[in-house]
Short mmCIF file of C-alpha atoms and ligand atoms in Angstrom, two decimals:
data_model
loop_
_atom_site.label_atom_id
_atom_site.label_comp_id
_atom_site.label_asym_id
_atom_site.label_seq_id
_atom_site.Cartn_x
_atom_site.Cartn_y
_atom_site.Cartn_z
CA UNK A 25 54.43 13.41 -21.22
CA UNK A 26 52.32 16.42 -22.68
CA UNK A 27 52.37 19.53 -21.48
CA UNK A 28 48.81 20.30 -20.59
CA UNK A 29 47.41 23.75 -21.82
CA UNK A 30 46.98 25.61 -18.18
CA UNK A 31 50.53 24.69 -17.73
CA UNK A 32 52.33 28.12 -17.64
CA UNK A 33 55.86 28.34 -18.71
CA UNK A 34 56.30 31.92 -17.10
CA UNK A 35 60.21 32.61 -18.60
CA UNK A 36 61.19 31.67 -22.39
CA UNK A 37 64.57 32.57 -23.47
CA UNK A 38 63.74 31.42 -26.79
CA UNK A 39 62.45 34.22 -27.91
CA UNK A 40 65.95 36.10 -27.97
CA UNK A 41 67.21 33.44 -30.03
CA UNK A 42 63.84 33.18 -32.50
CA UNK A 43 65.29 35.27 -35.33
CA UNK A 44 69.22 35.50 -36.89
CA UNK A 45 68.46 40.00 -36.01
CA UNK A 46 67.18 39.19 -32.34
CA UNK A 47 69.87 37.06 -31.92
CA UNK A 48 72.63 39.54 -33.16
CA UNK A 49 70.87 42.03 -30.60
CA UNK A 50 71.05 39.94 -27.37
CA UNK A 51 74.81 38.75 -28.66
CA UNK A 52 76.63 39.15 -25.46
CA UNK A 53 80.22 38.38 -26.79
CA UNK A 54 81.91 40.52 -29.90
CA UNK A 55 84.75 39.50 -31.77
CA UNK A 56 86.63 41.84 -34.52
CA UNK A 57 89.67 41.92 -35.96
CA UNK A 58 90.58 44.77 -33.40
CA UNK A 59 90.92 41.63 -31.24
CA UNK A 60 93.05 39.85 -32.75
CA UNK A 61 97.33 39.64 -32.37
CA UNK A 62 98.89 37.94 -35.04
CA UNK A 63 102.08 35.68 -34.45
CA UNK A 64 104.58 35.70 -37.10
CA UNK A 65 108.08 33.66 -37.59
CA UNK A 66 110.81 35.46 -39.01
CA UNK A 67 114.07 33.55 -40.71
CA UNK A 68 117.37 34.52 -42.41
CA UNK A 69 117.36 34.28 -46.08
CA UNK A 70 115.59 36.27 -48.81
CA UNK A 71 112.33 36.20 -50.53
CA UNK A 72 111.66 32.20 -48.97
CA UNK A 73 108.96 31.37 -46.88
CA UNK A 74 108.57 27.86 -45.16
CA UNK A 75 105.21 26.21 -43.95
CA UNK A 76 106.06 24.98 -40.61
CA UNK A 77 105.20 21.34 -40.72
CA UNK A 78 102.79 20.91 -37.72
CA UNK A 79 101.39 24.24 -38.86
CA UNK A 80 99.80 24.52 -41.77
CA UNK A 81 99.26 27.29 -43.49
CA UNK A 82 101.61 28.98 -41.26
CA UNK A 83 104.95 30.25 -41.97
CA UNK A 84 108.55 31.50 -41.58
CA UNK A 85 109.22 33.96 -43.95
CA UNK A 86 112.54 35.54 -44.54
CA UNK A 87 112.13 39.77 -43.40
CA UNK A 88 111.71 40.85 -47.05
CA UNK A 89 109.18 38.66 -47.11
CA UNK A 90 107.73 39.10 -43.23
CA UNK A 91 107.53 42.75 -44.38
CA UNK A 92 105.10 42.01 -47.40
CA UNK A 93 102.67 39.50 -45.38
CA UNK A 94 103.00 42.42 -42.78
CA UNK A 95 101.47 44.79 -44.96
CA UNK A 96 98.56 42.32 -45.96
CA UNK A 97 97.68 42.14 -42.20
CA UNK A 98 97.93 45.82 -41.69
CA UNK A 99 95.23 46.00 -45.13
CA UNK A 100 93.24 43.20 -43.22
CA UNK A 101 92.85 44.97 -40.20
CA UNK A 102 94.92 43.62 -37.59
CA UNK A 103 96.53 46.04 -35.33
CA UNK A 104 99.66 44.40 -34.05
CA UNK A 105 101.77 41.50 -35.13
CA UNK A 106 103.83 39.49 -32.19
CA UNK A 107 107.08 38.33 -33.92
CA UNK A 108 109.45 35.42 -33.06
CA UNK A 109 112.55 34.64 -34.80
CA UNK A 110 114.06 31.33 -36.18
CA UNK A 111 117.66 31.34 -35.01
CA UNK A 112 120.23 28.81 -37.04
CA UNK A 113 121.66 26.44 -34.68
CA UNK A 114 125.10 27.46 -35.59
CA UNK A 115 124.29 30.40 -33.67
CA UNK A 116 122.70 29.36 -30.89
CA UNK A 117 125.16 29.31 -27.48
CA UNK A 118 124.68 28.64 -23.66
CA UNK A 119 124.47 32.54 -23.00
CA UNK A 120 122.39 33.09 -26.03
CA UNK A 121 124.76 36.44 -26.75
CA UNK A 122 123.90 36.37 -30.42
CA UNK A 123 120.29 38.24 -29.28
CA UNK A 124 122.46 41.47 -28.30
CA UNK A 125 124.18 41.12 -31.44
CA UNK A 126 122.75 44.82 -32.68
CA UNK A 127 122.53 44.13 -36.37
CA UNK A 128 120.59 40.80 -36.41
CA UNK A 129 117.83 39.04 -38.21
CA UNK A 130 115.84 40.10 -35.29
CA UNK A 131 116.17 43.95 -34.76
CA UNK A 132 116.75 43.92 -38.45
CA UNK A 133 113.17 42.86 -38.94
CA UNK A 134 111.65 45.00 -36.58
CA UNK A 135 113.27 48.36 -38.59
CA UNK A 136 112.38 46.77 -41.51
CA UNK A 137 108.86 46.20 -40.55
CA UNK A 138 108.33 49.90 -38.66
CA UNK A 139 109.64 51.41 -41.82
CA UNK A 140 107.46 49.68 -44.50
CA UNK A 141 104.18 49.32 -42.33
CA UNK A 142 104.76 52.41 -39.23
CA UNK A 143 101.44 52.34 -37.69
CA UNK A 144 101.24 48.37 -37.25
CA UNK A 145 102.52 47.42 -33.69
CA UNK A 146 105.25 45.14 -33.34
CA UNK A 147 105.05 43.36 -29.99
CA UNK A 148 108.58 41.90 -29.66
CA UNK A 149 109.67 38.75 -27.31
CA UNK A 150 112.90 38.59 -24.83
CA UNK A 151 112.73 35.12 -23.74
CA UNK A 152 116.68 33.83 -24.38
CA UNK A 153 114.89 30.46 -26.20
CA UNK A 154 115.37 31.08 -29.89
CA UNK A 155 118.77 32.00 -28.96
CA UNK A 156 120.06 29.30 -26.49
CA UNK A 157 121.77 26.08 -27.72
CA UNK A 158 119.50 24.57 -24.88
CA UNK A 159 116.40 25.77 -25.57
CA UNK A 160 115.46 27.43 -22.35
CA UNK A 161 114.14 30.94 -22.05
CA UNK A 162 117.15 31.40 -19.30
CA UNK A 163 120.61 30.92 -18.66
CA UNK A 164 121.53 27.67 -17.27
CA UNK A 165 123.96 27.96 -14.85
CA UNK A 166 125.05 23.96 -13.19
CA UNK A 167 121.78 22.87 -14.18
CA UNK A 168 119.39 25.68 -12.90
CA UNK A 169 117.91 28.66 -14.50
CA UNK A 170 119.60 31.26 -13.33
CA UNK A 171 116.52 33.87 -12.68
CA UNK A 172 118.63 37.05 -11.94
CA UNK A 173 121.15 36.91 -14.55
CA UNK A 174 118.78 36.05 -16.93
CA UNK A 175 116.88 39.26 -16.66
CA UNK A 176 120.03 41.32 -16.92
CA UNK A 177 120.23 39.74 -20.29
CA UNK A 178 116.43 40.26 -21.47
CA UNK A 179 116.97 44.32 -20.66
CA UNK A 180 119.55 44.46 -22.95
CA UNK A 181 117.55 42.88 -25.31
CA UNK A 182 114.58 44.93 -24.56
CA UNK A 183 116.87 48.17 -25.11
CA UNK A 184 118.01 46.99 -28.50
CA UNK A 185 114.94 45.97 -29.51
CA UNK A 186 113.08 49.34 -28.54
CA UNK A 187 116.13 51.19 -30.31
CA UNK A 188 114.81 49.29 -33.66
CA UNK A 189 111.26 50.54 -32.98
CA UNK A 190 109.45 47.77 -31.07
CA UNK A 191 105.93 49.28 -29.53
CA UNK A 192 105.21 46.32 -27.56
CA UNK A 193 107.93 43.87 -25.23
CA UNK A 194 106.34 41.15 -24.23
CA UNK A 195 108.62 38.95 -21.77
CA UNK A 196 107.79 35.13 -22.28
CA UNK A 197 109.73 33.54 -20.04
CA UNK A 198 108.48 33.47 -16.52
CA UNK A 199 111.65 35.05 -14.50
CA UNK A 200 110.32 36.77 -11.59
CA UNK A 201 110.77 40.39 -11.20
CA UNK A 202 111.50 40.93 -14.86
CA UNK A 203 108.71 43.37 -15.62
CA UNK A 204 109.90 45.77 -12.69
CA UNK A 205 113.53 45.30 -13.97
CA UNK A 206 112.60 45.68 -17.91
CA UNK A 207 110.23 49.11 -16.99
CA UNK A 208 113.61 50.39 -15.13
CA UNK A 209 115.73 49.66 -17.85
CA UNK A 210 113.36 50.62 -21.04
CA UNK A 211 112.76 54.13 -18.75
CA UNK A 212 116.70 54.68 -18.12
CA UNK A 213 117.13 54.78 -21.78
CA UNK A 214 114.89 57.12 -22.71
CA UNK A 215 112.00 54.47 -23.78
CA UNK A 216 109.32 55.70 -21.41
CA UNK A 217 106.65 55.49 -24.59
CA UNK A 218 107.21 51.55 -24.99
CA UNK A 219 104.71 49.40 -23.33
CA UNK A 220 105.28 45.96 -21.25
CA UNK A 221 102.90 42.90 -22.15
CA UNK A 222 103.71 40.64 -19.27
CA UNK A 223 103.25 36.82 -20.22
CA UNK A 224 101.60 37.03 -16.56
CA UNK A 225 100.26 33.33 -16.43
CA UNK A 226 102.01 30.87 -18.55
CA UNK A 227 101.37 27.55 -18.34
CA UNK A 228 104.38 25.01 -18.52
CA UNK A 229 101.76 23.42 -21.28
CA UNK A 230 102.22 20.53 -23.99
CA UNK A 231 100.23 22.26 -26.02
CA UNK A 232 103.83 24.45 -27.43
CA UNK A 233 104.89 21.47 -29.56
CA UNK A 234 104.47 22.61 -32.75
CA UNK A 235 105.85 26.38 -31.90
CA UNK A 236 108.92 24.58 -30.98
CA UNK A 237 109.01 23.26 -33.81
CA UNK A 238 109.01 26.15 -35.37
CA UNK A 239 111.78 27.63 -33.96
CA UNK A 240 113.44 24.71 -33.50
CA UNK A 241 113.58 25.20 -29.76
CA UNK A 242 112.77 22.16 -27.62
CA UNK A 243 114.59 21.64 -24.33
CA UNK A 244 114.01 17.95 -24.94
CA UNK A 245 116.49 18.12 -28.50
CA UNK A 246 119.33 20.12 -26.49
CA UNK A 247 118.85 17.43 -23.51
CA UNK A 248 120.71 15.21 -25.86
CA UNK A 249 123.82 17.70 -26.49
CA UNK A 250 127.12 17.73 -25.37
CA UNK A 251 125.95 19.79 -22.42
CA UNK A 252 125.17 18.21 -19.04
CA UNK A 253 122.50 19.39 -16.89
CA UNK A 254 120.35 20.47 -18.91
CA UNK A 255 116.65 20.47 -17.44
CA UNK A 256 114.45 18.61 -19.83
CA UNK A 257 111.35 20.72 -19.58
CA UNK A 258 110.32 24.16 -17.62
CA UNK A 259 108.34 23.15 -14.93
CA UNK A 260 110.87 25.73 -12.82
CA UNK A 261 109.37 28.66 -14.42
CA UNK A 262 106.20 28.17 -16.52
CA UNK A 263 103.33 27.44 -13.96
CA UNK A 264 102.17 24.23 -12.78
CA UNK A 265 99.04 23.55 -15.09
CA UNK A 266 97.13 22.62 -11.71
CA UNK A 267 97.09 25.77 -10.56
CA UNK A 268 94.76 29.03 -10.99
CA UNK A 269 95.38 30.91 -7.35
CA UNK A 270 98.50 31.37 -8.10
CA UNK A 271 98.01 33.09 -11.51
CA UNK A 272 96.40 35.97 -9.48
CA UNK A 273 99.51 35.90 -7.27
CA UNK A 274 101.56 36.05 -10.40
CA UNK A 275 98.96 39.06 -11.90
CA UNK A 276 99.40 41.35 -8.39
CA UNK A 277 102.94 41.31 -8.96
CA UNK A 278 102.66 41.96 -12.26
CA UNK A 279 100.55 45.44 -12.13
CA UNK A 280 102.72 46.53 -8.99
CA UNK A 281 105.87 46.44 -11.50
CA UNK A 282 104.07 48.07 -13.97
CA UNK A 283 102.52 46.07 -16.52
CA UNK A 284 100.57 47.60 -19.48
CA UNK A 285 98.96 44.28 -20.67
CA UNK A 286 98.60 40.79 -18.98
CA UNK A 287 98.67 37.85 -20.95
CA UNK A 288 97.29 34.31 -19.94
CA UNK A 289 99.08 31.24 -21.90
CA UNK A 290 97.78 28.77 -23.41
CA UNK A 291 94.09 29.70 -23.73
CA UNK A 292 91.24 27.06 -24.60
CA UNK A 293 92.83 24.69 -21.63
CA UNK A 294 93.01 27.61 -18.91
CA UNK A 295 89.68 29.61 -20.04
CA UNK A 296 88.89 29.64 -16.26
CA UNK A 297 92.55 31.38 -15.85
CA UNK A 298 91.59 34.15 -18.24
CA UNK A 299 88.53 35.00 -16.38
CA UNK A 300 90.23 35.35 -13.12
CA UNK A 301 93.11 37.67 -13.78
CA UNK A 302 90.36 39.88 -16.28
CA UNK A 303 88.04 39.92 -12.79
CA UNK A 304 91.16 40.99 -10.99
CA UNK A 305 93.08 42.99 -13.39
CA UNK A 306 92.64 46.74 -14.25
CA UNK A 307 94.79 46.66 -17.27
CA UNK A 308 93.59 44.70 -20.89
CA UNK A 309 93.81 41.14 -20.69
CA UNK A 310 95.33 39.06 -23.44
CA UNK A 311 95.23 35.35 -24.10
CA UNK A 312 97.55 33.32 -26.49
CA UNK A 313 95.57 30.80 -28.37
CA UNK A 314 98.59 28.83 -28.81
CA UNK A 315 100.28 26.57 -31.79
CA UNK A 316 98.99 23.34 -30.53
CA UNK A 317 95.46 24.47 -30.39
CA UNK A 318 96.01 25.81 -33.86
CA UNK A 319 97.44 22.70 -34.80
CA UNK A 320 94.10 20.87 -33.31
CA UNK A 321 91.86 22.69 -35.17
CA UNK A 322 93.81 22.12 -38.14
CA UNK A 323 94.27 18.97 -38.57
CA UNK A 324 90.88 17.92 -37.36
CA UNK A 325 89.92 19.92 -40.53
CA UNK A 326 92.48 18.49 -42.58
CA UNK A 327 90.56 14.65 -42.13
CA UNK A 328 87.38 16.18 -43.08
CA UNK A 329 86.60 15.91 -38.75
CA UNK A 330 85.63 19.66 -37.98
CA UNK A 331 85.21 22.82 -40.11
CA UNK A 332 87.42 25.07 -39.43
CA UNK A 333 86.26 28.42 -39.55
CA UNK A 334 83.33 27.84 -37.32
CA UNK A 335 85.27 25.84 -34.74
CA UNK A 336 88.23 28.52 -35.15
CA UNK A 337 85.16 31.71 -34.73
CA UNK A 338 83.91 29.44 -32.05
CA UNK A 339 87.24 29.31 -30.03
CA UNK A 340 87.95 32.57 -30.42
CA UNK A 341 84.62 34.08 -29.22
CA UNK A 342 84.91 31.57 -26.18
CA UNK A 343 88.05 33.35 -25.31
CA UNK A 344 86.96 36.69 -25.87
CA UNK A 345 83.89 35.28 -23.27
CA UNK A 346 86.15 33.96 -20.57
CA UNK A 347 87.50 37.78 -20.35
CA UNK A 348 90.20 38.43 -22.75
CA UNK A 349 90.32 42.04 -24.65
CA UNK A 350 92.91 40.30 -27.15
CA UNK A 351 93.82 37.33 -28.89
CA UNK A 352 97.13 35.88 -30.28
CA UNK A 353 96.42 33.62 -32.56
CA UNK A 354 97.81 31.93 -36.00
CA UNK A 355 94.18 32.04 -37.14
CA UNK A 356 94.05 36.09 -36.97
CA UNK A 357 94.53 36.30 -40.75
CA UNK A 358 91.77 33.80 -42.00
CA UNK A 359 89.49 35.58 -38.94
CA UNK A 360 89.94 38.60 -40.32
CA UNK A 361 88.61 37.90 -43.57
CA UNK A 362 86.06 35.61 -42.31
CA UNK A 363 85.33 38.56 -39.95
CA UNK A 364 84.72 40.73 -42.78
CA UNK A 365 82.13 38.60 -44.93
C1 LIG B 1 109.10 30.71 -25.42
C2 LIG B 1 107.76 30.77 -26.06
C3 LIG B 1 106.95 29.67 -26.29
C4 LIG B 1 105.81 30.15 -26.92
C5 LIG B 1 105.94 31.52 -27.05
N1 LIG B 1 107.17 31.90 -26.52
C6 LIG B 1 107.15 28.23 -26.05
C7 LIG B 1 107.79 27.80 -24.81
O1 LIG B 1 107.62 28.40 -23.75
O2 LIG B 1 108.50 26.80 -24.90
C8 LIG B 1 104.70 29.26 -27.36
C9 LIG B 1 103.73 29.79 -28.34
C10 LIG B 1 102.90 28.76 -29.00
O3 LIG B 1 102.93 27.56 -28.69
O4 LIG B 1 102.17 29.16 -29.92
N2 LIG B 1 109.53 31.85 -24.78
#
């Protein structure tokens, strides 16, 4: 059916999207590299580097190493790095002790790292996973996991890891009452300048696979050990995926301990998430765009069935959309130099 001439189409947002400058002037969304947090995977060794398999172009690299990429991302740009070590299994126990262990690969990356490339934040993780022979970002105690002694734990850790210069501790594993606990602890020792990013909202998600992978952390592997009662996934502590109330719940408590950052986990699956907590939340809002939406991406470009940078930018602007100030993502290095061209 034609439109007849008197017909009068009184509103035409076509006209902000008529020209490539009109468009850039009615963009409603930025995204820069000041955006963007960039994961990294740290391993013993020296000068080695290996592509984890379910994420390409992604890797572990050994801290000589880490501290050379570090300084590429630092030239690119990218104003923090979020780091997460690779722990042999030899050293892995039920009371993950090895993470106090004060000379480390981890802490020894972090000095390393603050001394090559100072003004380049280091956001550091206390989750017990990379470091317990059953994979669980707690201490198991007869099958449970055990919220209050695993936070006595993580303050340690968050000590020892602000003694070897971390900016950022980001707590990953869904205890309740750890940020209070770690803000106490990082004060008592004289760490008042040391800022919490609270993993506020994460998601007991599927889409962790290939991070697990990565560190070689799966609850599902240490299932099958020696050990008995092991819980095969962590449904006790990461968030039911049904639920989005309760992430404002979780964000309340958050700020009232004394979050500096809240983080929502995963990202492209919970977009709705992010917007909630950034509507309620008066402290910057990150999201963690994480290794199985990498892997997505990637692999979809890999068969020739997306193109990758667009559908990356694409992702990444929808995130930065759906409320979130920053971004963790394995894609922050290519962004940044797509960013730039
Ligand atoms: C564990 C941790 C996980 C991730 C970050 N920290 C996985 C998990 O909870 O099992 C996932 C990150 C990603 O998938 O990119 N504390």
């Amino acid at each position: 059916m034609a439109v007849s001439s008197d017909y009068d189409i009184s509103s035409r947002p076509r006209r902000l999207r008529r020209t490539a400058n009109i468009r850039r002037m009615a963009r409603e969304t930025r995204l820069s590299t000041d955006h963007l947090i960039a994961p990294q995977f740290v391993m013993d060794g020296e000068n080695n580097r290996e592509e984890v398999p379910s994420m390409p172009d992604t890797y572990r690299h050994t801290v000589d190493r880490l501290v050379d990429h570090a300084e590429t991302l630092d030239a690119l740009g990218i104003p923090a790095i979020a780091l997460f070590p690779a722990i042999p299994d030899g050293l892995k126990t039920p009371d993950a002790g090895h993470a106090l262990d004060p000379d480390h690969l981890y802490p020894n990356a972090i000095r390393a790292l603050k001394k090559a490339v100072p003004e380049l934040m280091v956001i550091t993780d206390t989750a017990l996973d990379p470091y317990n022979s059953d994979g669980h970002d707690g201490i198991v105690r007869d099958g449970i996991i055990d919220n209050d002694a695993t936070i006595q734990v993580m303050c340690q850790m968050a000590v020892l890891h602000a003694e070897a210069g971390a900016d950022v501790i980001a707590p990953s594993d869904m205890m309740d009452g750890r940020v209070g606990a770690l803000r106490d602890a990082l004060d008592s020792a004289g760490h008042t300048d040391v800022a919490l990013l609270s993993y506020t909202a994460k998601y007991s998600s599927n889409y962790y696979g290939p991070f697990r992978d990565a560190l070689d952390s799966a609850p599902e592997d240490a299932a099958n050990a020696p050990a008995k009662d092991i819980p095969e996934n962590k449904d006790t502590y990461q968030m039911d995926p049904a639920n989005g109330e309760e992430a404002v719940r979780e964000l309340m408590l958050d700020l009232d301990e004394g979050a500096d950052m809240v983080m929502v986990k995963p990202a492209l699956p919970y977009l709705d998430v992010i917007h909630r907590v950034q509507q309620h939340s008066d402290v910057p809002v990150a999201a963690y765009n994480v290794s199985g939406e990498y892997a997505m991406i990637k692999a979809a470009a890999q068969n020739g069935w997306l193109d990758e940078k667009a559908c990356a930018l694409e992702a990444l602007t929808g995130i930065r959309r759906a409320g979130a100030d920053v971004i963790l993502t394995y894609f922050a290095e290519d962004a940044a130099r797509w960013l730039e061209q």
